[in-house]
mmCIF file of C-alpha atoms in Angstrom:
data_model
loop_
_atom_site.group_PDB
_atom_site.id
_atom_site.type_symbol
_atom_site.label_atom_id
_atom_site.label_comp_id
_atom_site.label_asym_id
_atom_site.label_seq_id
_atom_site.Cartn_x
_atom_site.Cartn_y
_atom_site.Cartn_z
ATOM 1 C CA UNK A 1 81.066 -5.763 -4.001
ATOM 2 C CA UNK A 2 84.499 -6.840 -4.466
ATOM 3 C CA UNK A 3 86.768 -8.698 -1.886
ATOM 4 C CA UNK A 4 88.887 -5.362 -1.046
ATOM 5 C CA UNK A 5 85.460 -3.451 -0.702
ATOM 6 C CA UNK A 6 83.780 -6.578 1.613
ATOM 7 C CA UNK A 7 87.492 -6.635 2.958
ATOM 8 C CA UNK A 8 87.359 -2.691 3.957
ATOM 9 C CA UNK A 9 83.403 -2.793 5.002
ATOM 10 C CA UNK A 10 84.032 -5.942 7.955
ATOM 11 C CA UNK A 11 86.716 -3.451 8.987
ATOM 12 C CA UNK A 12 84.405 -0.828 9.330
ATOM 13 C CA UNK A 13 81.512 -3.250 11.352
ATOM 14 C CA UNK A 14 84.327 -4.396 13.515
ATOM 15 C CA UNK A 15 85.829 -0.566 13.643
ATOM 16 C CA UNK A 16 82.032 0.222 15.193
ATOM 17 C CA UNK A 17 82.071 -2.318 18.020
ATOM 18 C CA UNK A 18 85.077 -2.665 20.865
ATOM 19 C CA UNK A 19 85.849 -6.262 20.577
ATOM 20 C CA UNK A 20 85.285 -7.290 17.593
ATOM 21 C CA UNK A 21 87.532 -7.720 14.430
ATOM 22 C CA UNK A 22 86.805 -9.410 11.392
ATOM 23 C CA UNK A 23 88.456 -13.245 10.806
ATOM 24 C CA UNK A 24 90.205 -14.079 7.339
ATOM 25 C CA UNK A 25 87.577 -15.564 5.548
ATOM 26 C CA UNK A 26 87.577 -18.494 3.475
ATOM 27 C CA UNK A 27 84.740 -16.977 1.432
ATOM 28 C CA UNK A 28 82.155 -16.280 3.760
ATOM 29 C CA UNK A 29 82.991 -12.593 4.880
ATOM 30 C CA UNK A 30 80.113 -12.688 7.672
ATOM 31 C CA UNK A 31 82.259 -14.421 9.621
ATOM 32 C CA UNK A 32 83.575 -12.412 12.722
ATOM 33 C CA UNK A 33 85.765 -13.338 15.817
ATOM 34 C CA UNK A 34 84.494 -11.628 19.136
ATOM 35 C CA UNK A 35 86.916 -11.885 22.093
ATOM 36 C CA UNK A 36 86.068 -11.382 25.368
ATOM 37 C CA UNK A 37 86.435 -7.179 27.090
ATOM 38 C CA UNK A 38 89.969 -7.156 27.981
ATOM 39 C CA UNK A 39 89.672 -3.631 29.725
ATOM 40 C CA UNK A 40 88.325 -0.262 28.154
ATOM 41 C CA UNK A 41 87.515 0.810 24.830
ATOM 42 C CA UNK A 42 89.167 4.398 24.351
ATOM 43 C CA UNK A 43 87.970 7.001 22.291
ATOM 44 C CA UNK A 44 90.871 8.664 20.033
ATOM 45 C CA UNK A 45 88.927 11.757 20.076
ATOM 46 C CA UNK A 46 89.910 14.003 22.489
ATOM 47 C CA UNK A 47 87.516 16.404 22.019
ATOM 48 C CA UNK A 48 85.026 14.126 24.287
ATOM 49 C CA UNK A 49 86.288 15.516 27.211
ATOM 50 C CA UNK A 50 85.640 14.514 30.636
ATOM 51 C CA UNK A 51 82.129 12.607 29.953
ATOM 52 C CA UNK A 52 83.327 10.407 27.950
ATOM 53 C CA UNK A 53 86.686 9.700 29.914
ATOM 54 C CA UNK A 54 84.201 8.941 33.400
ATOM 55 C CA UNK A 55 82.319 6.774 30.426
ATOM 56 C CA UNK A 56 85.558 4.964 29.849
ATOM 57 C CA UNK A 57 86.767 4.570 33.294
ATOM 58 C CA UNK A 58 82.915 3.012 33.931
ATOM 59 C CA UNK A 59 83.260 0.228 31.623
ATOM 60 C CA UNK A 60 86.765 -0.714 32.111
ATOM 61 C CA UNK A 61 85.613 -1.031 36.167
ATOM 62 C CA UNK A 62 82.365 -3.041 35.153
ATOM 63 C CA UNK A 63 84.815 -5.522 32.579
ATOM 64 C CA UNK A 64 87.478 -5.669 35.022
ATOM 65 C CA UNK A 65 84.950 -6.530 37.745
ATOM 66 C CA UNK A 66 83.056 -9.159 35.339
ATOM 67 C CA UNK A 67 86.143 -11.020 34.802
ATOM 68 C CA UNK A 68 86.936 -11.042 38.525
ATOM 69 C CA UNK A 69 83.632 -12.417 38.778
ATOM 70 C CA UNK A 70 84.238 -14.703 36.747
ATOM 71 C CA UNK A 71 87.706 -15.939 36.321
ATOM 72 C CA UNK A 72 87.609 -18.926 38.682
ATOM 73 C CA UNK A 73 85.483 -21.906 37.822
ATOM 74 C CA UNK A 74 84.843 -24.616 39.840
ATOM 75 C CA UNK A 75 88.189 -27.345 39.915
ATOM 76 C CA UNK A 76 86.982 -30.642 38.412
ATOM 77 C CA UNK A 77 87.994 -32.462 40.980
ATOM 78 C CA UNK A 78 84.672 -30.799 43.191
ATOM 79 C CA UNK A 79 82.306 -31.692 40.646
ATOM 80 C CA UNK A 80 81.128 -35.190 40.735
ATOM 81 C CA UNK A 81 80.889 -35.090 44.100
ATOM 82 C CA UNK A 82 78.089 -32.747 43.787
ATOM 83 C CA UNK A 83 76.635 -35.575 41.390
ATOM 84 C CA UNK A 84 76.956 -37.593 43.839
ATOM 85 C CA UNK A 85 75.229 -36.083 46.639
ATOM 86 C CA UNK A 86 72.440 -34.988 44.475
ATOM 87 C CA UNK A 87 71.913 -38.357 42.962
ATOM 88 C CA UNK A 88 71.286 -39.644 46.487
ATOM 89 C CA UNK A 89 68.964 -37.002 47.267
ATOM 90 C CA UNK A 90 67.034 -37.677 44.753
ATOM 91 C CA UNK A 91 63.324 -38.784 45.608
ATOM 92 C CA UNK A 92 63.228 -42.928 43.582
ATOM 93 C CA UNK A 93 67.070 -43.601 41.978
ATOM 94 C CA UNK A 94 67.034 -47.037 40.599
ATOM 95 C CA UNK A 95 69.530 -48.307 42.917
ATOM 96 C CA UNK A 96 67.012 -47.600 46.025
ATOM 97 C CA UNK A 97 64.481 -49.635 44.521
ATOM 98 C CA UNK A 98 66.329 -52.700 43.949
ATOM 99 C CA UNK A 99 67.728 -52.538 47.165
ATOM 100 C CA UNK A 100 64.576 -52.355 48.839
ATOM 101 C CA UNK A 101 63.732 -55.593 46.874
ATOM 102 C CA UNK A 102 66.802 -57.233 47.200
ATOM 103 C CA UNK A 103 67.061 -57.159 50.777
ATOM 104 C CA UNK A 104 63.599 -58.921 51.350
ATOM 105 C CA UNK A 105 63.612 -62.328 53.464
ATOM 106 C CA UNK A 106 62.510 -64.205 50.705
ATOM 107 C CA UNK A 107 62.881 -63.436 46.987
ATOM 108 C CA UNK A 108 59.911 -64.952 44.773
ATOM 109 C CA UNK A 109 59.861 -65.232 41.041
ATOM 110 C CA UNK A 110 57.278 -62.115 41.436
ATOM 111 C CA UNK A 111 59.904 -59.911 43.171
ATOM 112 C CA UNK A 112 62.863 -61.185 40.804
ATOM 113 C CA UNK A 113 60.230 -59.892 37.526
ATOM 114 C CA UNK A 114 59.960 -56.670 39.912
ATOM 115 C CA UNK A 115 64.153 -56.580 39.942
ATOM 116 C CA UNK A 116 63.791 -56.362 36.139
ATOM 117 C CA UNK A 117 60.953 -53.820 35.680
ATOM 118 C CA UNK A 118 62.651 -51.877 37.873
ATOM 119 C CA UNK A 119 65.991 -52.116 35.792
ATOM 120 C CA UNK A 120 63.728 -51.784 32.564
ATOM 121 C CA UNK A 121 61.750 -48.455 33.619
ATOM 122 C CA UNK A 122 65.526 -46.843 34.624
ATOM 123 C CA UNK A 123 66.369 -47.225 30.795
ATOM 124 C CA UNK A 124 68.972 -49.890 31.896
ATOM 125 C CA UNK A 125 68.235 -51.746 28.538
ATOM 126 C CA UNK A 126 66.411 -55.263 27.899
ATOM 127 C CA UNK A 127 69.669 -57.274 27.366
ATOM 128 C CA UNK A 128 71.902 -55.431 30.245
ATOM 129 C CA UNK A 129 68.539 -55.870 32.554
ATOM 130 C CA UNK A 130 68.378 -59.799 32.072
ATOM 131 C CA UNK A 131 72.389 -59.866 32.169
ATOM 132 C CA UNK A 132 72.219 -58.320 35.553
ATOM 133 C CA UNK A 133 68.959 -60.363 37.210
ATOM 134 C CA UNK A 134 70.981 -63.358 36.238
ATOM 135 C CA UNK A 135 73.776 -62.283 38.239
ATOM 136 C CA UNK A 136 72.055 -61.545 41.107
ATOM 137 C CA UNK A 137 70.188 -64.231 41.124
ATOM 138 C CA UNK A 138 73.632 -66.900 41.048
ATOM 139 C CA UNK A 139 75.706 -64.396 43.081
ATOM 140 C CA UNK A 140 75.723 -65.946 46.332
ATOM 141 C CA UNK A 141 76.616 -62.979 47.947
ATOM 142 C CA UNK A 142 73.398 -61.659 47.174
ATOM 143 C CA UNK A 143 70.582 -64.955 47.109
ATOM 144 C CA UNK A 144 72.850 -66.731 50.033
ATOM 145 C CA UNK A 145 72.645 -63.052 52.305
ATOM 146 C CA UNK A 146 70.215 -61.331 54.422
ATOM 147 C CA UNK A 147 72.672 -58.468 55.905
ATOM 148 C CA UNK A 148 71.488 -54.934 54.171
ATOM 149 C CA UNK A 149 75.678 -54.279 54.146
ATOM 150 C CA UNK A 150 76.456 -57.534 52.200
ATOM 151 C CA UNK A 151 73.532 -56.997 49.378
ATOM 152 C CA UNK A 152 74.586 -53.522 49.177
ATOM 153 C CA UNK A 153 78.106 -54.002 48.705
ATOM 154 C CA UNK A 154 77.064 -56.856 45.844
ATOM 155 C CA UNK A 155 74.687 -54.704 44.143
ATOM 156 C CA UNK A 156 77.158 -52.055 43.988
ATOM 157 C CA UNK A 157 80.189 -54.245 42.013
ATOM 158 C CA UNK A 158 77.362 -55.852 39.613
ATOM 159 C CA UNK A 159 75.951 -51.999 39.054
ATOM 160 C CA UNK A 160 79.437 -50.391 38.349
ATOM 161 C CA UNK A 161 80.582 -53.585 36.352
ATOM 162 C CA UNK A 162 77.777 -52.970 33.955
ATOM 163 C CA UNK A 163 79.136 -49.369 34.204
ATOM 164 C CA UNK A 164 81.946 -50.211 32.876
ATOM 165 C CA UNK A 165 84.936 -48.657 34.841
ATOM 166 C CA UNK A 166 87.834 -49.856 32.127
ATOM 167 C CA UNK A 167 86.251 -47.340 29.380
ATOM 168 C CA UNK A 168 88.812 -44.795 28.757
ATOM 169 C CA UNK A 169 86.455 -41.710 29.919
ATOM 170 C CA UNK A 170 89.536 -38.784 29.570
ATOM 171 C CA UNK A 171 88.572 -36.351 26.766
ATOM 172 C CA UNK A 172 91.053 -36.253 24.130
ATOM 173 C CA UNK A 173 92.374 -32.828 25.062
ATOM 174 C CA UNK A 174 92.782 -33.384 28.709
ATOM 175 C CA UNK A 175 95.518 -36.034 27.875
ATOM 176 C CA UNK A 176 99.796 -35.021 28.087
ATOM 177 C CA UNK A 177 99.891 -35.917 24.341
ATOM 178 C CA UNK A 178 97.090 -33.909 23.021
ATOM 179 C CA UNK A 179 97.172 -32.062 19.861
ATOM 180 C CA UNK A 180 97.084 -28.261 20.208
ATOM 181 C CA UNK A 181 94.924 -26.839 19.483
ATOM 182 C CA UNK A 182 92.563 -30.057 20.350
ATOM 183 C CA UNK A 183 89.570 -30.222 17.998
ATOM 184 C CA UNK A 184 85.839 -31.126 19.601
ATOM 185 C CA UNK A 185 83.023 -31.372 17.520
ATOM 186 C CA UNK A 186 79.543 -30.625 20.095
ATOM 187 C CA UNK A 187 76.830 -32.855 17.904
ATOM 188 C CA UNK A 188 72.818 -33.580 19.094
ATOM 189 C CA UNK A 189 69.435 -32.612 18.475
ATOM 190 C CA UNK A 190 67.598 -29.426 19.955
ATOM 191 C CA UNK A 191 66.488 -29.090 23.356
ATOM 192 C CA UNK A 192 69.432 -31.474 24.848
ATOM 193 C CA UNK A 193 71.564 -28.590 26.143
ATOM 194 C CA UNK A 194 73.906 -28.816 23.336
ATOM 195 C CA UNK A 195 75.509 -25.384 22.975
ATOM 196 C CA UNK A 196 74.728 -24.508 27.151
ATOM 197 C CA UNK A 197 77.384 -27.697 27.044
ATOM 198 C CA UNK A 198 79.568 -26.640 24.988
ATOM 199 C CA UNK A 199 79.940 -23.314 27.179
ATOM 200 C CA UNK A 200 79.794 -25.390 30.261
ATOM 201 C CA UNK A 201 82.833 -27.397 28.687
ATOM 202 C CA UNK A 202 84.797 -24.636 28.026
ATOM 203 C CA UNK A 203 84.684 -23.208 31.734
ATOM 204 C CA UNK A 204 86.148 -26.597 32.507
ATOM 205 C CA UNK A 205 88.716 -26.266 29.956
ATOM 206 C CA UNK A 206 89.486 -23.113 31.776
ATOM 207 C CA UNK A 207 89.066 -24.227 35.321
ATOM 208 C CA UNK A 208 92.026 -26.682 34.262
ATOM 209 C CA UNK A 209 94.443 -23.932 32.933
ATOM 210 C CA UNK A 210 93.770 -24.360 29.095
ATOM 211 C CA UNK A 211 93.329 -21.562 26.816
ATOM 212 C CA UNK A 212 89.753 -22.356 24.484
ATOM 213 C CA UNK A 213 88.440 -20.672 21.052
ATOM 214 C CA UNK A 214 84.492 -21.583 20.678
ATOM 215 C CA UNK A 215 83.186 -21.726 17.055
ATOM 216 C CA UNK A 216 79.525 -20.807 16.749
ATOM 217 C CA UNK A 217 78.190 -23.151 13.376
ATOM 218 C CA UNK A 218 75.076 -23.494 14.551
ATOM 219 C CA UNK A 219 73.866 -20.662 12.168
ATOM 220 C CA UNK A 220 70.180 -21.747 12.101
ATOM 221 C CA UNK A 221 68.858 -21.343 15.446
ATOM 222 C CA UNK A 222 68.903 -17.734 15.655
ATOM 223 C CA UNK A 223 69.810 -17.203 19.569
ATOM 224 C CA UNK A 224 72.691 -19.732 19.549
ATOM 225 C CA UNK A 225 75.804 -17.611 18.290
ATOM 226 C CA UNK A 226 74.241 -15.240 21.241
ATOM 227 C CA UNK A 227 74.306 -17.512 23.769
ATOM 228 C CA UNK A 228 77.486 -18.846 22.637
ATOM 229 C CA UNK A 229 79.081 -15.688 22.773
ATOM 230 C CA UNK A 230 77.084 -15.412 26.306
ATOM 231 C CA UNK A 231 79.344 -18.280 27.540
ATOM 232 C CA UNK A 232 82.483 -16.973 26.090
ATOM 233 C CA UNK A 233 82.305 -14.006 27.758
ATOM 234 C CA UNK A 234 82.028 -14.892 30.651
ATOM 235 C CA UNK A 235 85.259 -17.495 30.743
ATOM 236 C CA UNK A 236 87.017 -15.264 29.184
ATOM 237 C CA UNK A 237 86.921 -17.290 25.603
ATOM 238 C CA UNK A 238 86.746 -16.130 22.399
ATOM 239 C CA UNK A 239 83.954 -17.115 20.108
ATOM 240 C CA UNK A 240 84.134 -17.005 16.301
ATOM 241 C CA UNK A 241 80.591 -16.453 14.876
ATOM 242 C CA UNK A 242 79.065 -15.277 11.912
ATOM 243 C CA UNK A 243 76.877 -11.681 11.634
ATOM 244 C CA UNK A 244 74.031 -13.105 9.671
ATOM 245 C CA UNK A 245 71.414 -16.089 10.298
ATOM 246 C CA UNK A 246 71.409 -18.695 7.820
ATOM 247 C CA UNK A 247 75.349 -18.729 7.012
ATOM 248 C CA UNK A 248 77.366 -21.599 5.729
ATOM 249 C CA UNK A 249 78.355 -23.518 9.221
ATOM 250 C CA UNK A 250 81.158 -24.897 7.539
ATOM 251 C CA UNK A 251 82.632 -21.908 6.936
ATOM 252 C CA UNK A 252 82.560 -20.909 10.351
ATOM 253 C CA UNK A 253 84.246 -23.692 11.617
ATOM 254 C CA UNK A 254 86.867 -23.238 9.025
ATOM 255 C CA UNK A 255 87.414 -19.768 10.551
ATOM 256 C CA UNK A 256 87.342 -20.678 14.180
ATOM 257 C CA UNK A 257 89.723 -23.747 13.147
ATOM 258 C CA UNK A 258 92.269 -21.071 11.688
ATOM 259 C CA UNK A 259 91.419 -18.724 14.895
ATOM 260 C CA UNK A 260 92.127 -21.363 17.252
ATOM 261 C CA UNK A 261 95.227 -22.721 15.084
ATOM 262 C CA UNK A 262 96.960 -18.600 15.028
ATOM 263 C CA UNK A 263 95.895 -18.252 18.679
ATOM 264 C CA UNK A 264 97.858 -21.370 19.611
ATOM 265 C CA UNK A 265 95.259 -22.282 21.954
ATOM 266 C CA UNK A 266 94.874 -25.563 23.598
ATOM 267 C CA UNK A 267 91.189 -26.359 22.488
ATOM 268 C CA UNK A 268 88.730 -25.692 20.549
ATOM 269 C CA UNK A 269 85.047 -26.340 20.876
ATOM 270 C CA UNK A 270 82.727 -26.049 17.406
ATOM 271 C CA UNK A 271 79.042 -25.993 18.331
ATOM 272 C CA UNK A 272 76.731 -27.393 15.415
ATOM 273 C CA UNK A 273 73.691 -27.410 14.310
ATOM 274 C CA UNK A 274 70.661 -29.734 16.273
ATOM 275 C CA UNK A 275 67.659 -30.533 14.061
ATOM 276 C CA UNK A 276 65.644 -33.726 14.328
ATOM 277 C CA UNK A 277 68.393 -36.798 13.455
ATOM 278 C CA UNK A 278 66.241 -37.741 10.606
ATOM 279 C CA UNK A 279 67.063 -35.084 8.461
ATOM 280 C CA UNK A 280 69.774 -36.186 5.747
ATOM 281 C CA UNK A 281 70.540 -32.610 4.963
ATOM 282 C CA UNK A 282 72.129 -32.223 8.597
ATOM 283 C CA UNK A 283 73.614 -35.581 8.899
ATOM 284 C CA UNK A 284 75.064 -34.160 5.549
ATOM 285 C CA UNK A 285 76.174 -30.851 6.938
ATOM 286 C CA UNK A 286 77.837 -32.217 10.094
ATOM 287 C CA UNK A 287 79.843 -34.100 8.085
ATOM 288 C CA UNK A 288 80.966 -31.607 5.715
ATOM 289 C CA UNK A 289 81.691 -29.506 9.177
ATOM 290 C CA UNK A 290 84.449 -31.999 9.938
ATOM 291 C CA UNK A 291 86.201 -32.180 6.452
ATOM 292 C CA UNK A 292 86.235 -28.276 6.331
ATOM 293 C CA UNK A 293 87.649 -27.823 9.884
ATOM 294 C CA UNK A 294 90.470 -30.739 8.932
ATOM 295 C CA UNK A 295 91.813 -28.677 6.061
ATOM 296 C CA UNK A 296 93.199 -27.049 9.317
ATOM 297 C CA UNK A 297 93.547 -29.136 11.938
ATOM 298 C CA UNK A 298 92.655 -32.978 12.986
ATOM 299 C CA UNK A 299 89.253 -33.489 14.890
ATOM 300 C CA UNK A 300 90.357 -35.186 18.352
ATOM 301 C CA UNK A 301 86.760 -35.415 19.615
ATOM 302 C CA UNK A 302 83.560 -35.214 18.380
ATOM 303 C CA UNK A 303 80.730 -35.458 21.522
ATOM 304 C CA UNK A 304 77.266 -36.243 21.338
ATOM 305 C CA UNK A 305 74.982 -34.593 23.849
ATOM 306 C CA UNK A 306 72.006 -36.420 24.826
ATOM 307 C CA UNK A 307 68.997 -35.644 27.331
ATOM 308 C CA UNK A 308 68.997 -38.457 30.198
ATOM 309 C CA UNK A 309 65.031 -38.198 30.284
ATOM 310 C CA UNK A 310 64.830 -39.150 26.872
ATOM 311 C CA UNK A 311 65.299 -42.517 27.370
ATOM 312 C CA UNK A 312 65.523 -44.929 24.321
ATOM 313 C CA UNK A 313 64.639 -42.483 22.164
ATOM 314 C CA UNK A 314 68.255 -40.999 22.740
ATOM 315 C CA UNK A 315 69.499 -44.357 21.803
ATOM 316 C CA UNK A 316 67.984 -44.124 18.372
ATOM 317 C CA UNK A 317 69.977 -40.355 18.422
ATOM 318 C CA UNK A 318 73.133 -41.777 19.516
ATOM 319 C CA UNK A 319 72.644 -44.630 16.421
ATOM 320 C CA UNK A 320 72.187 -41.814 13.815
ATOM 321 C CA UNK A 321 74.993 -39.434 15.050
ATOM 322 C CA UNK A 322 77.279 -42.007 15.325
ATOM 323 C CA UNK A 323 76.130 -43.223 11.675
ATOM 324 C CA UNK A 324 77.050 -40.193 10.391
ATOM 325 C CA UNK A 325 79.783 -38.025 11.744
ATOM 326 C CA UNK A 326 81.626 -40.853 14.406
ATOM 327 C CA UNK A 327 81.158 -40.233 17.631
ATOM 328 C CA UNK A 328 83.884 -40.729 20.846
ATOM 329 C CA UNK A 329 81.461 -39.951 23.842
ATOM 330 C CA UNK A 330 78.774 -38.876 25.143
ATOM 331 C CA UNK A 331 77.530 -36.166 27.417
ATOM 332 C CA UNK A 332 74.567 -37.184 29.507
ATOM 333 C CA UNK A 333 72.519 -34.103 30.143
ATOM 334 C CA UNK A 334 69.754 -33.646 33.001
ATOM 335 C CA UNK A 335 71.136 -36.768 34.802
ATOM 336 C CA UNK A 336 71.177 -35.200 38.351
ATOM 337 C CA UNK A 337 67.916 -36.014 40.382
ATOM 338 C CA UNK A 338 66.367 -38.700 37.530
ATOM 339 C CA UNK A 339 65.832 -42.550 37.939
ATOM 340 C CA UNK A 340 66.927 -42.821 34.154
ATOM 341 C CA UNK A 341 70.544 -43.457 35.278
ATOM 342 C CA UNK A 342 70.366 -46.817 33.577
ATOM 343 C CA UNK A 343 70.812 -44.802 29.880
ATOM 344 C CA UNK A 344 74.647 -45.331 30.899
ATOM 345 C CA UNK A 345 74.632 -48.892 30.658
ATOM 346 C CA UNK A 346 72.744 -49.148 27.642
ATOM 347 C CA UNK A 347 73.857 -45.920 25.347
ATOM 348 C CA UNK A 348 77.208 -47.368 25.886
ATOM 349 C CA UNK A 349 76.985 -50.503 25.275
ATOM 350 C CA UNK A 350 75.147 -49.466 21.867
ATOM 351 C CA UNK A 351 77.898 -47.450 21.109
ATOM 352 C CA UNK A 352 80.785 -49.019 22.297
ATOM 353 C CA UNK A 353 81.671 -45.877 23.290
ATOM 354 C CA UNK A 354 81.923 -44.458 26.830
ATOM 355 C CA UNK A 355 79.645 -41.551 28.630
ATOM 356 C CA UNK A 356 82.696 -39.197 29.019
ATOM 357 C CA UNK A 357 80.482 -36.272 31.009
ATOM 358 C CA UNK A 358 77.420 -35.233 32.841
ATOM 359 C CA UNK A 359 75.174 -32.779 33.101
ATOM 360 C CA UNK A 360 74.408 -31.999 36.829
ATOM 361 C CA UNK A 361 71.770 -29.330 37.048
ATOM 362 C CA UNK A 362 71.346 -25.763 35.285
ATOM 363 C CA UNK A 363 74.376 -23.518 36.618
ATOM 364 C CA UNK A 364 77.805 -22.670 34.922
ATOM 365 C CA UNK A 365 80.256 -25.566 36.696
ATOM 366 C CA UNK A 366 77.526 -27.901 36.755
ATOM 367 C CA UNK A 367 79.101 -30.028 33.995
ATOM 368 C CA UNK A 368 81.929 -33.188 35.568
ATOM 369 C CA UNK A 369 83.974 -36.036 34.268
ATOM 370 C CA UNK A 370 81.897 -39.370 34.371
ATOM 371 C CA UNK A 371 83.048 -41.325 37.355
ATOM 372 C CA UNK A 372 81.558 -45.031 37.750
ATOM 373 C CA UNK A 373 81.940 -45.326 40.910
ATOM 374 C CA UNK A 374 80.789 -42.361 42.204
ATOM 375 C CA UNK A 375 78.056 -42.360 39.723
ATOM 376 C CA UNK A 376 76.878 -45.984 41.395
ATOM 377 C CA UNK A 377 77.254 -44.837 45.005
ATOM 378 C CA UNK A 378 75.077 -41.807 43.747
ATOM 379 C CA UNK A 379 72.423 -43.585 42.538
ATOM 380 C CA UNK A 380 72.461 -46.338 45.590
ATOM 381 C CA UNK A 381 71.969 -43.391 48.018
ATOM 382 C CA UNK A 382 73.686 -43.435 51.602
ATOM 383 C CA UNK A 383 74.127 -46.343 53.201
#
């Protein structure tokens, strides 16, 4: 077929389905941009008659009333302290374990080797676990005290210094001098929540005002450009995908990087492929991903999604990724309700990079900006 022919048949797809309109194509002509219902899809036929007109009127009523629906996601601000309260609901956090240690009359060398296990099991890491016995073991405010309050209040400091609180946790394109459109890479292997994350991220793109384009390269798991569209739709965000499985993920990007860079939007969020880390052919592809998409624009951000339950295993992920295609931070999935908390401390200082988000549980605006502190009190439970 030749280009004017492929040219004049994506037309003619895109002609067939409200919506949708083919992208220029920098040689893969699969690749299709699908915006979001923006209110009904008339027919130019007037020979329909009234049928079709009620028709019409019905879906512009059920769009209009989707978008209503859904046109106001949950403020940032709200979020972690949801994380918060469900951390401390949560049946054995961590932090409730060493305190119930901790503020014991007497501390033997048995209960101090519990004080590590305990740190150990939570994923806190074998060097971060001895750093912090150490300090709790000189800390007077913790050996020389028998108050609940004053262990409490020293546990806290040493837990939220391990934390880290002088990481600079702001994504890229949250900050005044952001490029626009703001480039972030989604990376990690299947079954983390990678693209759910990446739709998650956009609604909080949009809760804070920002316009988003999501590009669907993750062309080998068959339902992802589905579900990516899924989350699009329903924030409103258009989603550049391509109409085959098996298509070049780079060239998608490079479309939804040219999308993004036309629309003038103020992010854009490419979704990638998430096969087991030890395959060179993807480490290969995700970096050949990021060269495409900066024949457009520069990549701000590129976030690794990892599974809090998966303890050091995710560690190993995080050392591949980062290998491979740099990594800025991390999104802890499944965090909410799990005594793993300690994968904080020890995927960042691995990294050297800081945990920039959280996963909180399984609905839309369950997705916040990492906040020590809170985290800490979270996992400590209510005084």
């Amino acid at each position: 077929m030749s280009p004017k022919s492929a040219t004049a048949a994506a037309k003619g797809r895109a002609g067939d389905q409200p919506g949708v309109s083919p992208a220029a194509s920098s040689g893969d002509q699969s690749v299709q941009s699908v915006s979001p219902a923006s209110g009904a899809y008339s027919n130019p036929d007037a020979s329909t008659g009234s049928a079709a007109s009620a028709q019409s009127s019905s879906v512009e009523q059920a769009a209009s009333s989707a978008q209503e629906e859904l046109a106001h996601p949950e403020a940032s601000a709200s979020r972690m302290t949801r994380l918060k309260a469900r951390l401390a609901k949560s049946p054995n956090p961590f932090g409730k374990a060493l305190f119930a240690i901790l503020t014991k009359d007497h501390l033997s060398e048995s209960d101090w080797e519990d004080v590590e296990d305990t740190l150990l099991m939570a994923d806190v890491g074998a060097e971060a676990s001895e750093q912090l016995v150490k300090q709790l073991r000189d800390d007077a405010r913790i050996t020389g005290q028998k108050d609940p309050a004053a262990v409490r209040r020293g546990l806290r400091q040493r837990l939220i210094d391990l934390v880290d609180p002088d990481m600079d946790r702001t994504l890229v394109a949250a900050r005044p001098q952001a490029n626009r459109p703001s480039v972030i890479i989604m990376v990690g292997v299947n079954g983390t929540g990678k693209t759910t994350t990446a739709g998650k991220l956009a609604r909080l793109f949009v809760a804070d005002g920002k316009s988003v384009v999501m590009g669907a390269a993750d062309t080998f798991r068959a339902a992802a450009a589905d579900q990516l569209e899924t989350w699009g739709g329903k924030v409103g965000v258009p989603v550049v995908r391509s109409d085959r499985d098996g298509a070049d993920p780079a060239s998608v990007a490079f479309e939804a990087a040219g999308r993004a860079k036309n629309d003038q939007a103020d992010v854009l969020i490419v979704d990638t492929a998430g096969r087991l880390q030890n395959k060179a052919n993807l480490m290969d592809q995700l970096g050949k991903i990021r060269r495409v998409i900066e024949k457009n624009l520069p990549v701000d951000e590129v976030l690794l999604v990892l599974d809090a339950t998966t303890g050091q295993n995710g560690i190993i992920q995080a050392q591949v990724f980062a290998q491979a295609i740099g990594v800025t931070g991390i999104v802890l999935t499944k965090l909410d309700g799990s005594a793993k908390g300690g994968i904080v401390i020890s995927v960042q200082r691995e990294l050297g990079v800081p945990v920039k988000l959280v996963g909180l549980g399984e609905g839309p605006d369950d997705l916040a900006v990492f906040d020590p502190e809170s985290f800490v009190d979270g996992i400590l439970g209510d005084e």
